[in-house]
Amino acid sequence: MNMETPSIRRMVSYPIDAPEQKGSKASGTPKP
Protein backbone atom coordinates (compact mmCIF):
# COMPACT_ATOMS: atom_id res chain seq x y z
CA MET A 1 0.00 0.00 0.00
CA ASN A 2 1.31 3.45 0.91
CA MET A 3 4.77 3.33 2.42
CA GLU A 4 4.15 6.80 3.80
CA THR A 5 2.22 5.36 6.72
CA PRO A 6 4.31 2.67 8.46
CA SER A 7 1.57 2.31 11.07
CA ILE A 8 -1.15 1.33 8.62
CA ARG A 9 1.26 -0.36 6.27
CA ARG A 10 2.39 -2.62 9.08
CA MET A 11 -1.22 -3.51 9.90
CA VAL A 12 -2.34 -4.08 6.33
CA SER A 13 0.91 -5.45 4.98
CA TYR A 14 1.95 -7.23 8.16
CA PRO A 15 2.15 -10.54 6.26
CA ILE A 16 4.87 -9.04 4.09
CA ASP A 17 6.62 -6.92 6.68
CA ALA A 18 6.20 -9.16 9.72
CA PRO A 19 8.44 -12.04 8.56
CA GLU A 20 11.42 -9.93 9.57
CA GLN A 21 10.17 -9.24 13.08
CA LYS A 22 7.80 -12.09 13.96
CA GLY A 23 8.98 -14.80 11.60
CA SER A 24 7.86 -16.39 8.34
CA LYS A 25 5.64 -18.86 10.17
CA ALA A 26 3.52 -16.00 11.52
CA SER A 27 2.80 -14.59 8.09
CA GLY A 28 3.80 -17.46 5.85
CA THR A 29 5.01 -14.99 3.24
CA PRO A 30 8.76 -14.28 3.10
CA LYS A 31 9.75 -10.70 2.37
CA PRO A 32 10.97 -10.29 -1.24
N, CA, C and O atoms as a GROMACS GRO file, in nm:
protein
  128
    1MET      N    1   0.084  -0.120   0.000
    1MET     CA    2   0.000   0.000   0.000
    1MET      C    3   0.089   0.126   0.000
    1MET      O    4   0.187   0.135  -0.073
    2ASN      N    5   0.051   0.223   0.083
    2ASN     CA    6   0.131   0.345   0.091
    2ASN      C    7   0.242   0.329   0.193
    2ASN      O    8   0.217   0.299   0.309
    3MET      N    9   0.364   0.348   0.149
    3MET     CA   10   0.477   0.334   0.242
    3MET      C   11   0.490   0.458   0.330
    3MET      O   12   0.574   0.463   0.420
    4GLU      N   13   0.408   0.556   0.302
    4GLU     CA   14   0.415   0.680   0.380
    4GLU      C   15   0.366   0.658   0.523
    4GLU      O   16   0.411   0.725   0.616
    5THR      N   17   0.275   0.563   0.538
    5THR     CA   18   0.222   0.536   0.672
    5THR      C   19   0.266   0.398   0.720
    5THR      O   20   0.200   0.298   0.692
    6PRO      N   21   0.378   0.394   0.794
    6PRO     CA   22   0.431   0.267   0.846
    6PRO      C   23   0.333   0.202   0.943
    6PRO      O   24   0.331   0.080   0.957
    7SER      N   25   0.253   0.284   1.010
    7SER     CA   26   0.157   0.231   1.108
    7SER      C   27   0.052   0.146   1.037
    7SER      O   28   0.028   0.031   1.073
    8ILE      N   29  -0.011   0.205   0.936
    8ILE     CA   30  -0.116   0.133   0.862
    8ILE      C   31  -0.053   0.025   0.775
    8ILE      O   32  -0.107  -0.085   0.762
    9ARG      N   33   0.060   0.058   0.717
    9ARG     CA   34   0.126  -0.036   0.627
    9ARG      C   35   0.162  -0.162   0.704
    9ARG      O   36   0.156  -0.273   0.650
   10ARG      N   37   0.200  -0.146   0.828
   10ARG     CA   38   0.239  -0.262   0.908
   10ARG      C   39   0.115  -0.346   0.940
   10ARG      O   40   0.123  -0.469   0.948
   11MET      N   41   0.002  -0.279   0.959
   11MET     CA   42  -0.122  -0.351   0.990
   11MET      C   43  -0.176  -0.423   0.866
   11MET      O   44  -0.214  -0.540   0.872
   12VAL      N   45  -0.178  -0.351   0.755
   12VAL     CA   46  -0.234  -0.408   0.633
   12VAL      C   47  -0.136  -0.503   0.566
   12VAL      O   48  -0.174  -0.609   0.516
   13SER      N   49  -0.010  -0.463   0.566
   13SER     CA   50   0.091  -0.545   0.498
   13SER      C   51   0.176  -0.622   0.598
   13SER      O   52   0.292  -0.654   0.570
   14TYR      N   53   0.119  -0.651   0.713
   14TYR     CA   54   0.195  -0.724   0.816
   14TYR      C   55   0.245  -0.857   0.764
   14TYR      O   56   0.353  -0.902   0.804
   15PRO      N   57   0.170  -0.923   0.676
   15PRO     CA   58   0.215  -1.054   0.626
   15PRO      C   59   0.342  -1.042   0.542
   15PRO      O   60   0.415  -1.139   0.523
   16ILE      N   61   0.368  -0.922   0.492
   16ILE     CA   62   0.487  -0.904   0.409
   16ILE      C   63   0.600  -0.839   0.489
   16ILE      O   64   0.718  -0.857   0.460
   17ASP      N   65   0.562  -0.763   0.591
   17ASP     CA   66   0.662  -0.692   0.668
   17ASP      C   67   0.695  -0.764   0.799
   17ASP      O   68   0.800  -0.742   0.858
   18ALA      N   69   0.604  -0.848   0.843
   18ALA     CA   70   0.620  -0.916   0.972
   18ALA      C   71   0.730  -1.022   0.972
   18ALA      O   72   0.799  -1.038   1.072
   19PRO      N   73   0.746  -1.095   0.861
   19PRO     CA   74   0.844  -1.204   0.856
   19PRO      C   75   0.978  -1.164   0.917
   19PRO      O   76   1.047  -1.248   0.975
   20GLU      N   77   1.014  -1.038   0.903
   20GLU     CA   78   1.142  -0.993   0.957
   20GLU      C   79   1.138  -0.987   1.109
   20GLU      O   80   1.236  -1.020   1.176
   21GLN      N   81   1.025  -0.945   1.164
   21GLN     CA   82   1.017  -0.924   1.308
   21GLN      C   83   0.957  -1.046   1.380
   21GLN      O   84   1.009  -1.089   1.482
   22LYS      N   85   0.848  -1.100   1.326
   22LYS     CA   86   0.780  -1.209   1.396
   22LYS      C   87   0.823  -1.345   1.342
   22LYS      O   88   0.824  -1.443   1.416
   23GLY      N   89   0.857  -1.351   1.216
   23GLY     CA   90   0.898  -1.480   1.160
   23GLY      C   91   0.809  -1.520   1.045
   23GLY      O   92   0.693  -1.479   1.039
   24SER      N   93   0.862  -1.601   0.953
   24SER     CA   94   0.786  -1.639   0.834
   24SER      C   95   0.664  -1.722   0.872
   24SER      O   96   0.562  -1.716   0.804
   25LYS      N   97   0.675  -1.798   0.980
   25LYS     CA   98   0.564  -1.886   1.018
   25LYS      C   99   0.441  -1.804   1.057
   25LYS      O  100   0.328  -1.849   1.039
   26ALA      N  101   0.464  -1.685   1.110
   26ALA     CA  102   0.352  -1.600   1.152
   26ALA      C  103   0.274  -1.551   1.031
   26ALA      O  104   0.151  -1.549   1.032
   27SER      N  105   0.347  -1.512   0.927
   27SER     CA  106   0.280  -1.459   0.809
   27SER      C  107   0.273  -1.564   0.699
   27SER      O  108   0.174  -1.573   0.627
   28GLY      N  109   0.379  -1.642   0.687
   28GLY     CA  110   0.380  -1.746   0.584
   28GLY      C  111   0.426  -1.690   0.452
   28GLY      O  112   0.436  -1.762   0.353
   29THR      N  113   0.455  -1.559   0.448
   29THR     CA  114   0.501  -1.499   0.324
   29THR      C  115   0.634  -1.429   0.344
   29THR      O  116   0.638  -1.322   0.405
   30PRO      N  117   0.742  -1.486   0.295
   30PRO     CA  118   0.876  -1.428   0.310
   30PRO      C  119   0.887  -1.293   0.240
   30PRO      O  120   0.829  -1.273   0.133
   31LYS      N  121   0.961  -1.202   0.298
   31LYS     CA  122   0.975  -1.070   0.237
   31LYS      C  123   1.066  -1.078   0.114
   31LYS      O  124   1.176  -1.133   0.122
   32PRO      N  125   1.021  -1.024   0.003
   32PRO     CA  126   1.097  -1.029  -0.124
   32PRO      C  127   1.224  -0.945  -0.117
   32PRO      O  128   1.298  -0.938  -0.214
   0.00000   0.00000   0.00000
